[in-house]
């Protein structure tokens, strides 16, 4: 094994990971964990705009806010918060939604402490979903 790989195996192998599970109000069992804590980092699963009853709000603004509220809840379960976000990747299904999504984003976060963000336009969301948010954060106190 090369020197670089040996270093990463040594560092990565010494860290403990913890899977975070959330009981959802709809009672459905998910085929994934809500997040993984690894060292001082939190890796939440992709957040889609499902409300507690399993429905999806209408319109990109409400879907963006719902995704961010879901992300906030997942991070809280993993001892983190939206203020600890290191990187966010947002997947949108329609370029025409960008301005309204960006407005909802700024409304949610305010004008300061906006996390680094990449927006990617994709196709193939199931149902009425028009957005998904993926992120990496630090745990509180790191």
CSV table of C-alpha atoms in Angstrom, one decimal:
chain,number,residue,atom,x,y,z
A,1,UNK,CA,0.0,0.0,0.0
A,2,UNK,CA,1.3,3.5,-0.9
A,3,UNK,CA,2.4,6.0,1.7
A,4,UNK,CA,-0.7,8.2,1.3
A,5,UNK,CA,-3.2,5.3,1.6
A,6,UNK,CA,-1.4,4.1,4.7
A,7,UNK,CA,-1.7,7.5,6.3
A,8,UNK,CA,-5.4,7.7,5.5
A,9,UNK,CA,-6.1,4.2,6.8
A,10,UNK,CA,-4.2,5.0,10.0
A,11,UNK,CA,-6.2,8.2,10.5
A,12,UNK,CA,-9.6,7.0,9.3
A,13,UNK,CA,-9.3,3.6,11.1
A,14,UNK,CA,-8.8,5.3,14.4
A,15,UNK,CA,-12.0,7.3,14.3
A,16,UNK,CA,-15.3,5.9,15.6
A,17,UNK,CA,-18.5,6.4,13.5
A,18,UNK,CA,-22.0,6.5,14.9
A,19,UNK,CA,-25.2,6.1,12.8
A,20,UNK,CA,-28.0,8.5,13.8
A,21,UNK,CA,-31.6,7.2,13.5
A,22,UNK,CA,-34.8,9.3,13.8
A,23,UNK,CA,-38.3,8.1,14.6
A,24,UNK,CA,-40.5,9.7,12.0
A,25,UNK,CA,-44.1,10.8,12.7
A,26,UNK,CA,-45.4,8.9,9.7
A,27,UNK,CA,-44.2,5.6,11.3
A,28,UNK,CA,-42.5,4.4,8.2
A,29,UNK,CA,-39.2,2.7,8.4
A,30,UNK,CA,-36.5,4.2,6.2
A,31,UNK,CA,-33.8,2.2,4.4
A,32,UNK,CA,-31.1,4.6,5.5
A,33,UNK,CA,-29.7,6.4,8.5
A,34,UNK,CA,-30.6,10.0,9.2
A,35,UNK,CA,-26.9,10.9,9.6
A,36,UNK,CA,-23.5,9.6,10.5
A,37,UNK,CA,-21.2,11.2,13.1
A,38,UNK,CA,-17.6,10.5,12.3
A,39,UNK,CA,-15.0,12.2,14.5
A,40,UNK,CA,-16.1,15.8,14.7
A,41,UNK,CA,-18.0,15.7,11.4
A,42,UNK,CA,-21.7,15.0,10.7
A,43,UNK,CA,-22.9,13.6,7.3
A,44,UNK,CA,-26.7,13.9,7.1
A,45,UNK,CA,-28.6,11.9,4.5
A,46,UNK,CA,-30.0,13.9,1.6
A,47,UNK,CA,-32.9,16.0,2.7
A,48,UNK,CA,-36.1,16.1,0.6
A,49,UNK,CA,-39.2,18.2,1.3
A,50,UNK,CA,-41.4,15.6,3.0
A,51,UNK,CA,-43.6,17.0,5.8
A,52,UNK,CA,-44.3,15.0,8.9
A,53,UNK,CA,-47.5,13.5,7.3
A,54,UNK,CA,-45.5,12.4,4.2
A,55,UNK,CA,-46.8,15.0,1.9
A,56,UNK,CA,-44.7,17.4,-0.2
A,57,UNK,CA,-45.5,21.1,-0.1
A,58,UNK,CA,-46.4,22.9,-3.4
A,59,UNK,CA,-43.8,25.2,-4.9
A,60,UNK,CA,-40.1,25.5,-4.7
A,61,UNK,CA,-40.1,28.1,-1.9
A,62,UNK,CA,-42.1,25.9,0.5
A,63,UNK,CA,-40.1,22.8,-0.6
A,64,UNK,CA,-36.8,24.7,0.1
A,65,UNK,CA,-37.9,25.7,3.6
A,66,UNK,CA,-39.2,22.2,4.3
A,67,UNK,CA,-35.8,20.7,3.2
A,68,UNK,CA,-33.9,23.1,5.5
A,69,UNK,CA,-36.2,22.4,8.4
A,70,UNK,CA,-35.7,18.7,7.9
A,71,UNK,CA,-31.9,19.3,7.7
A,72,UNK,CA,-32.0,21.3,10.9
A,73,UNK,CA,-33.8,18.4,12.7
A,74,UNK,CA,-31.4,15.8,11.4
A,75,UNK,CA,-28.4,17.9,12.5
A,76,UNK,CA,-30.0,18.5,15.9
A,77,UNK,CA,-30.3,14.7,16.4
A,78,UNK,CA,-26.6,14.4,15.5
A,79,UNK,CA,-25.5,17.1,18.0
A,80,UNK,CA,-25.0,19.8,15.3
A,81,UNK,CA,-27.0,22.6,13.8
A,82,UNK,CA,-27.3,24.6,10.6
A,83,UNK,CA,-24.8,27.0,12.0
A,84,UNK,CA,-22.2,24.2,11.8
A,85,UNK,CA,-22.6,23.6,8.1
A,86,UNK,CA,-19.3,23.3,6.2
A,87,UNK,CA,-20.6,22.5,2.8
A,88,UNK,CA,-24.1,22.2,1.2
A,89,UNK,CA,-25.0,20.8,-2.2
A,90,UNK,CA,-28.5,21.5,-3.5
A,91,UNK,CA,-30.0,19.6,-6.3
A,92,UNK,CA,-32.8,21.4,-8.2
A,93,UNK,CA,-35.0,19.9,-10.9
A,94,UNK,CA,-35.6,23.2,-12.8
A,95,UNK,CA,-33.3,26.2,-13.5
A,96,UNK,CA,-36.4,28.4,-13.5
A,97,UNK,CA,-36.7,27.7,-9.7
A,98,UNK,CA,-33.3,29.2,-8.8
A,99,UNK,CA,-34.4,32.8,-7.9
A,100,UNK,CA,-37.3,31.6,-5.7
A,101,UNK,CA,-35.2,28.9,-4.1
A,102,UNK,CA,-32.4,31.4,-3.4
A,103,UNK,CA,-34.9,33.8,-1.9
A,104,UNK,CA,-36.2,31.1,0.4
A,105,UNK,CA,-32.6,30.1,1.3
A,106,UNK,CA,-31.8,33.7,2.3
A,107,UNK,CA,-35.0,34.0,4.3
A,108,UNK,CA,-34.2,30.8,6.2
A,109,UNK,CA,-30.5,31.7,7.0
A,110,UNK,CA,-30.7,35.5,7.1
A,111,UNK,CA,-28.1,37.6,5.4
A,112,UNK,CA,-25.2,36.5,7.6
A,113,UNK,CA,-23.6,33.1,8.2
A,114,UNK,CA,-24.7,31.7,4.8
A,115,UNK,CA,-23.0,28.3,4.4
A,116,UNK,CA,-20.9,27.5,1.3
A,117,UNK,CA,-23.3,26.1,-1.3
A,118,UNK,CA,-23.2,24.4,-4.7
A,119,UNK,CA,-26.4,24.2,-6.7
A,120,UNK,CA,-26.7,21.5,-9.4
A,121,UNK,CA,-29.6,21.1,-11.8
A,122,UNK,CA,-30.8,17.5,-12.2
A,123,UNK,CA,-33.7,15.5,-13.5
A,124,UNK,CA,-35.5,12.4,-12.3
A,125,UNK,CA,-37.0,13.3,-8.9
A,126,UNK,CA,-39.9,11.1,-8.1
A,127,UNK,CA,-43.4,12.7,-7.5
A,128,UNK,CA,-43.7,16.4,-6.7
A,129,UNK,CA,-40.2,16.8,-5.3
A,130,UNK,CA,-38.2,19.6,-6.9
A,131,UNK,CA,-35.2,19.8,-4.5
A,132,UNK,CA,-32.8,17.7,-2.4
A,133,UNK,CA,-30.1,19.0,-0.1
A,134,UNK,CA,-26.9,17.2,0.8
A,135,UNK,CA,-24.5,18.6,3.4
A,136,UNK,CA,-21.6,18.1,5.8
A,137,UNK,CA,-21.4,19.8,9.2
A,138,UNK,CA,-19.3,19.8,12.3
A,139,UNK,CA,-20.6,18.7,15.7
A,140,UNK,CA,-21.4,21.4,18.2
A,141,UNK,CA,-18.2,22.4,20.1
A,142,UNK,CA,-15.8,21.6,17.2
